[in-house]
Amino acid sequence: MSSHLLLQAVVLGVLTGGVYSLWSAGLTLIFGVMRVVNIAHAAFLVLSAYLSWFAYTELGIDPLLSLFATVPAFFVVGVLIQRLLLARLRDHVTMMSVLLTTALAITIEGSLGMLWTGSHRGIEISYSTSSFSLAGISFPSDQVIGFVLAALTFFALFMLLRHSRYGKALRATIQNPDAASLLGIKTTTIQGIGFGLGLATAAVGGLILGLIHPFFPATHWAWIARIMAIIVLGGLGSVTGAALAALLMGVIESVVLVTLSPVWAGMIFYLVLAGTLVFRPHGFFGGRLAERF
Amino acid sequence: MLSGSKEAIGRFVKWGTLLLLVCLALAYPWLFPNPYLRFVGVMTVMYMGLATSWNLMAGNTGYVSLGHSAFFGVGAYFTGIMIVRFDMPPFAMVAAAGVFVGLFAIVIGWLALRTRDASFVIVTLALVYIMLLLAQGWRGLTGGSSGLSLPRMEGIGREDAHVPFYFAFLILLAVVLFTTWWIGRSKFGMGLVAIRGDEDKAAALGVNTDLYKLIAFVLSAGFTGIGGGIYVYWFSYIEPFFVFSITIGVNMILMALLGGTRSLFGPALGALLLVPGTQYLIGEYGSTQLHVVLTGLLLGAIVMVLPMGIIPSLRSAAAHLWSASSGASSAATCTESDEVAEGVGR
């Protein structure tokens, strides 16, 4: 095992990890703002991948341009799901919301299968299949594009949460919904927008998924299990924690892939998940949910 | 006096219905000797048992496992490997699968039950993928992605091939129902219901919550594993993607929820209603994914509209009717119906 190969693995790991950051940031944001585990998050990623793929192969629209349609659409869908479905659950909200988002995931999966069959698809655009070298390290273009897109989206999300009035209200809602609503924050509106934002990031994340990986309707289950492991490691509800955990897991996965085997690279997510639960059940970044951010 | 005789009639109707259903269940393979209908019958009884097993944990403790297909798959692989690689007697291995999966569930439960609510769901989801990767990666034992083929049962005609498996699943169903009923009447069951209500308070009142949850988890997983064991011998083939898919687990949840998680027969009723319908859809529109879409929509609809499920909803509707018609005694009836809604094993 040469150090060069290891360096190459780390670089690829960081590129992958950046994408995982975006995927898990959206998921953990939704958890934080509503205490809802969105099992359908990866299904929305796959849905967005399909939409971009369809727009490109059938309508000839550049995938990056299709984002101007999918991002607002996903935001609206997110707000609607929160207002029309999740907000109406009364008893056992955590469990019922898990089942409801599972139902969403299955419905999306089945609809994609009905529309476009179960075949593997991939978005292959001229500028994404090449690669370039820098100091002997190879950078595949699709992964670089994915990383840059993810980083930009994550940065935008982070700035919105950190430096806008809305972000302040949202963080207040995450920390203590009752106190926030006493201070005049419309927490139900905020929660709706929070869910919308989470899905808007999934629209971008889904395009990246489609650029880098082959996909088919049922792929979302494997992805959701991975990003769930990441957000537990990062501490449920912590956007920064999720991003750091995602980068870390991206690098670990990539290094294990070249040193051991693909099976172990997949397994490492769950081993880390198990280890986290044994030693640090609340994740490694921040203690109680209220203190994260 | 009057209420006494009413109770006697009620009890007579209840046991009479039960006896009739048992007779129907026993006679089914000969009432419908068509191989396809027998196949659907096996599938239905299998899911009746699986949904009831899932509910042993979820209905009693409120812990929703999204990954019960992992236990189904481990039971199936254990049985398959024992038959193919070690030439063991099949049905003995089916029973052994229950023990093996039970032991497996002790390890998993020790880890998974440190978490609650959302995190528990995440862990159970991850478990399916751990097992999927193991089954794919450990080629020498599991045959990897190409799967494992089992010898068919000998000395039985094609026409009757489904019959022994029908009865195997029927026995499993009976055992799981009896266990659930028995737990519902025991102090152990009361402890589980207390955990569902408020785990911290239950612990403070002296319920050994960790042990109680673990026992319920292990029983639920073990029965599911036996289901997997019977299944693999029935199908004579196993491959990772089918058994370690979320679908089987979600089906159990959907059925249990439809029938009602807070009732003994609810999950079985849910399976009885859903499996024949699903099999019909797969038969007619199998190449499309219509049955997947409908599964998703139905699950969503139940969560939004009928979260209690059929049996508890009917029960509370009946209680309301009863109390409306008998006026003064309404308070007593209501308390009684609330109590009934509490435990699973009734």
CSV table of N, CA, C and O in Angstrom, one decimal, chain B residues 146-197:
chain,number,residue,atom,x,y,z
B,146,SER,N,-25.4,-14.9,-5.7
B,146,SER,CA,-26.1,-15.9,-6.6
B,146,SER,C,-27.0,-16.7,-5.7
B,146,SER,O,-27.9,-17.5,-6.2
B,147,GLY,N,-26.9,-16.7,-4.4
B,147,GLY,CA,-27.9,-17.3,-3.5
B,147,GLY,C,-27.6,-18.8,-3.3
B,147,GLY,O,-26.5,-19.3,-3.6
B,148,LEU,N,-28.6,-19.4,-2.7
B,148,LEU,CA,-28.4,-20.8,-2.2
B,148,LEU,C,-29.6,-21.6,-2.6
B,148,LEU,O,-30.8,-21.1,-2.3
B,149,SER,N,-29.4,-22.7,-3.3
B,149,SER,CA,-30.6,-23.5,-3.6
B,149,SER,C,-30.7,-24.7,-2.7
B,149,SER,O,-29.7,-25.4,-2.4
B,150,LEU,N,-31.9,-25.0,-2.2
B,150,LEU,CA,-32.1,-26.1,-1.3
B,150,LEU,C,-32.8,-27.3,-2.0
B,150,LEU,O,-33.5,-27.1,-3.0
B,151,PRO,N,-32.6,-28.5,-1.5
B,151,PRO,CA,-33.3,-29.6,-2.1
B,151,PRO,C,-34.8,-29.5,-1.8
B,151,PRO,O,-35.1,-29.0,-0.7
B,152,ARG,N,-35.6,-29.9,-2.7
B,152,ARG,CA,-37.1,-29.8,-2.5
B,152,ARG,C,-37.4,-31.0,-1.5
B,152,ARG,O,-36.7,-31.9,-1.3
B,153,MET,N,-38.6,-30.8,-0.9
B,153,MET,CA,-39.1,-31.8,0.1
B,153,MET,C,-39.4,-33.1,-0.7
B,153,MET,O,-40.0,-33.0,-1.8
B,154,GLU,N,-38.9,-34.2,-0.2
B,154,GLU,CA,-39.1,-35.5,-0.9
B,154,GLU,C,-40.4,-36.1,-0.6
B,154,GLU,O,-41.0,-35.8,0.4
B,155,GLY,N,-40.9,-37.0,-1.5
B,155,GLY,CA,-42.0,-37.9,-1.2
B,155,GLY,C,-43.4,-37.1,-1.2
B,155,GLY,O,-44.3,-37.5,-0.4
B,156,ILE,N,-43.4,-36.0,-1.9
B,156,ILE,CA,-44.7,-35.3,-1.9
B,156,ILE,C,-45.0,-34.8,-3.3
B,156,ILE,O,-44.1,-34.3,-4.0
B,157,GLY,N,-46.2,-35.0,-3.8
B,157,GLY,CA,-46.6,-34.6,-5.1
B,157,GLY,C,-46.6,-33.1,-5.3
B,157,GLY,O,-46.7,-32.3,-4.4
B,158,ARG,N,-46.5,-32.7,-6.6
B,158,ARG,CA,-46.5,-31.2,-6.9
B,158,ARG,C,-47.8,-30.6,-6.4
B,158,ARG,O,-47.8,-29.5,-5.9
B,159,GLU,N,-48.9,-31.3,-6.5
B,159,GLU,CA,-50.2,-30.8,-6.1
B,159,GLU,C,-50.2,-30.4,-4.6
B,159,GLU,O,-50.8,-29.4,-4.2
B,160,ASP,N,-49.6,-31.3,-3.8
B,160,ASP,CA,-49.6,-31.1,-2.3
B,160,ASP,C,-48.4,-30.4,-1.7
B,160,ASP,O,-48.3,-30.3,-0.5
B,161,ALA,N,-47.5,-29.9,-2.6
B,161,ALA,CA,-46.3,-29.3,-2.1
B,161,ALA,C,-46.4,-28.2,-1.1
B,161,ALA,O,-45.6,-28.0,-0.2
B,162,HIS,N,-47.5,-27.5,-1.2
B,162,HIS,CA,-47.7,-26.4,-0.3
B,162,HIS,C,-48.3,-26.8,1.1
B,162,HIS,O,-48.1,-26.0,2.0
B,163,VAL,N,-48.9,-28.0,1.1
B,163,VAL,CA,-49.7,-28.3,2.3
B,163,VAL,C,-48.8,-28.3,3.6
B,163,VAL,O,-49.2,-27.7,4.6
B,164,PRO,N,-47.7,-29.1,3.6
B,164,PRO,CA,-46.9,-29.1,4.9
B,164,PRO,C,-46.5,-27.7,5.3
B,164,PRO,O,-46.5,-27.5,6.6
B,165,PHE,N,-46.2,-26.9,4.4
B,165,PHE,CA,-45.7,-25.5,4.8
B,165,PHE,C,-46.9,-24.7,5.3
B,165,PHE,O,-46.7,-23.9,6.2
B,166,TYR,N,-48.0,-24.9,4.7
B,166,TYR,CA,-49.2,-24.2,5.2
B,166,TYR,C,-49.4,-24.5,6.7
B,166,TYR,O,-49.6,-23.6,7.5
B,167,PHE,N,-49.3,-25.8,7.0
B,167,PHE,CA,-49.5,-26.2,8.4
B,167,PHE,C,-48.4,-25.8,9.3
B,167,PHE,O,-48.6,-25.4,10.5
B,168,ALA,N,-47.1,-25.8,8.8
B,168,ALA,CA,-46.0,-25.3,9.6
B,168,ALA,C,-46.3,-23.8,10.0
B,168,ALA,O,-46.1,-23.4,11.1
B,169,PHE,N,-46.7,-23.0,9.0
B,169,PHE,CA,-46.9,-21.6,9.3
B,169,PHE,C,-48.1,-21.4,10.2
B,169,PHE,O,-48.2,-20.5,11.0
B,170,LEU,N,-49.1,-22.3,10.1
B,170,LEU,CA,-50.3,-22.3,10.9
B,170,LEU,C,-49.9,-22.5,12.4
B,170,LEU,O,-50.4,-21.9,13.3
B,171,ILE,N,-49.0,-23.5,12.6
B,171,ILE,CA,-48.6,-23.8,13.9
B,171,ILE,C,-47.8,-22.6,14.5
B,171,ILE,O,-48.1,-22.2,15.6
B,172,LEU,N,-47.0,-22.0,13.6
B,172,LEU,CA,-46.2,-20.8,14.1
B,172,LEU,C,-47.2,-19.7,14.5
B,172,LEU,O,-47.1,-19.1,15.6
B,173,LEU,N,-48.2,-19.5,13.7
B,173,LEU,CA,-49.2,-18.5,14.0
B,173,LEU,C,-49.9,-18.8,15.3
B,173,LEU,O,-50.0,-17.9,16.2
B,174,ALA,N,-50.3,-20.0,15.5
B,174,ALA,CA,-51.0,-20.4,16.8
B,174,ALA,C,-50.0,-20.2,18.0
B,174,ALA,O,-50.5,-19.6,19.0
B,175,VAL,N,-48.8,-20.5,17.9
B,175,VAL,CA,-47.8,-20.4,19.0
B,175,VAL,C,-47.6,-18.9,19.3
B,175,VAL,O,-47.7,-18.5,20.4
B,176,VAL,N,-47.5,-18.1,18.2
B,176,VAL,CA,-47.3,-16.6,18.5
B,176,VAL,C,-48.5,-16.0,19.1
B,176,VAL,O,-48.4,-15.2,20.0
B,177,LEU,N,-49.7,-16.4,18.6
B,177,LEU,CA,-50.9,-15.8,19.1
B,177,LEU,C,-51.0,-16.2,20.6
B,177,LEU,O,-51.4,-15.4,21.5
B,178,PHE,N,-50.7,-17.5,20.9
B,178,PHE,CA,-50.9,-18.0,22.3
B,178,PHE,C,-49.9,-17.2,23.2
B,178,PHE,O,-50.2,-16.8,24.3
B,179,THR,N,-48.6,-17.1,22.7
B,179,THR,CA,-47.6,-16.3,23.5
B,179,THR,C,-48.1,-14.9,23.8
B,179,THR,O,-48.0,-14.4,24.9
B,180,THR,N,-48.6,-14.2,22.7
B,180,THR,CA,-49.1,-12.9,22.9
B,180,THR,C,-50.2,-12.8,23.9
B,180,THR,O,-50.2,-11.9,24.8
B,181,TRP,N,-51.1,-13.7,23.7
B,181,TRP,CA,-52.3,-13.8,24.7
B,181,TRP,C,-51.8,-14.0,26.1
B,181,TRP,O,-52.2,-13.3,27.0
B,182,TRP,N,-50.9,-14.9,26.2
B,182,TRP,CA,-50.4,-15.2,27.6
B,182,TRP,C,-49.6,-14.0,28.2
B,182,TRP,O,-49.8,-13.7,29.4
B,183,ILE,N,-48.8,-13.4,27.4
B,183,ILE,CA,-48.1,-12.2,27.9
B,183,ILE,C,-49.1,-11.1,28.3
B,183,ILE,O,-48.9,-10.5,29.3
B,184,GLY,N,-50.1,-10.9,27.5
B,184,GLY,CA,-51.1,-9.9,27.8
B,184,GLY,C,-51.8,-10.1,29.2
B,184,GLY,O,-52.2,-9.2,29.8
B,185,ARG,N,-51.8,-11.4,29.7
B,185,ARG,CA,-52.4,-11.6,31.0
B,185,ARG,C,-51.4,-11.7,32.1
B,185,ARG,O,-51.8,-11.8,33.3
B,186,SER,N,-50.1,-11.6,31.8
B,186,SER,CA,-49.1,-11.8,32.8
B,186,SER,C,-48.6,-10.5,33.4
B,186,SER,O,-48.9,-9.4,32.8
B,187,LYS,N,-47.9,-10.6,34.5
B,187,LYS,CA,-47.3,-9.4,35.1
B,187,LYS,C,-46.3,-8.8,34.1
B,187,LYS,O,-46.1,-7.6,34.0
B,188,PHE,N,-45.6,-9.7,33.4
B,188,PHE,CA,-44.6,-9.3,32.4
B,188,PHE,C,-45.2,-8.4,31.4
B,188,PHE,O,-44.7,-7.3,31.1
B,189,GLY,N,-46.4,-8.8,30.9
B,189,GLY,CA,-47.2,-8.0,29.9
B,189,GLY,C,-47.5,-6.6,30.5
B,189,GLY,O,-47.4,-5.6,29.8
B,190,MET,N,-47.9,-6.6,31.8
B,190,MET,CA,-48.3,-5.3,32.4
B,190,MET,C,-47.0,-4.4,32.4
B,190,MET,O,-47.1,-3.2,32.2
B,191,GLY,N,-45.9,-5.0,32.7
B,191,GLY,CA,-44.6,-4.2,32.7
B,191,GLY,C,-44.3,-3.6,31.3
B,191,GLY,O,-44.0,-2.5,31.2
B,192,LEU,N,-44.6,-4.4,30.3
B,192,LEU,CA,-44.3,-4.0,28.9
B,192,LEU,C,-45.2,-2.8,28.6
B,192,LEU,O,-44.8,-1.8,28.0
B,193,VAL,N,-46.5,-2.9,29.0
B,193,VAL,CA,-47.4,-1.8,28.7
B,193,VAL,C,-47.0,-0.6,29.4
B,193,VAL,O,-47.2,0.5,28.9
B,194,ALA,N,-46.5,-0.8,30.7
B,194,ALA,CA,-46.0,0.4,31.4
B,194,ALA,C,-44.9,1.1,30.7
B,194,ALA,O,-44.8,2.3,30.7
B,195,ILE,N,-44.0,0.3,30.1
B,195,ILE,CA,-42.9,0.8,29.3
B,195,ILE,C,-43.4,1.6,28.1
B,195,ILE,O,-42.9,2.7,27.8
B,196,ARG,N,-44.5,1.1,27.5
B,196,ARG,CA,-45.1,1.9,26.4
B,196,ARG,C,-45.6,3.2,26.8
B,196,ARG,O,-45.5,4.2,26.1
B,197,GLY,N,-46.2,3.2,28.0
B,197,GLY,CA,-46.8,4.4,28.6
B,197,GLY,C,-45.8,5.4,28.9
B,197,GLY,O,-45.8,6.5,28.4
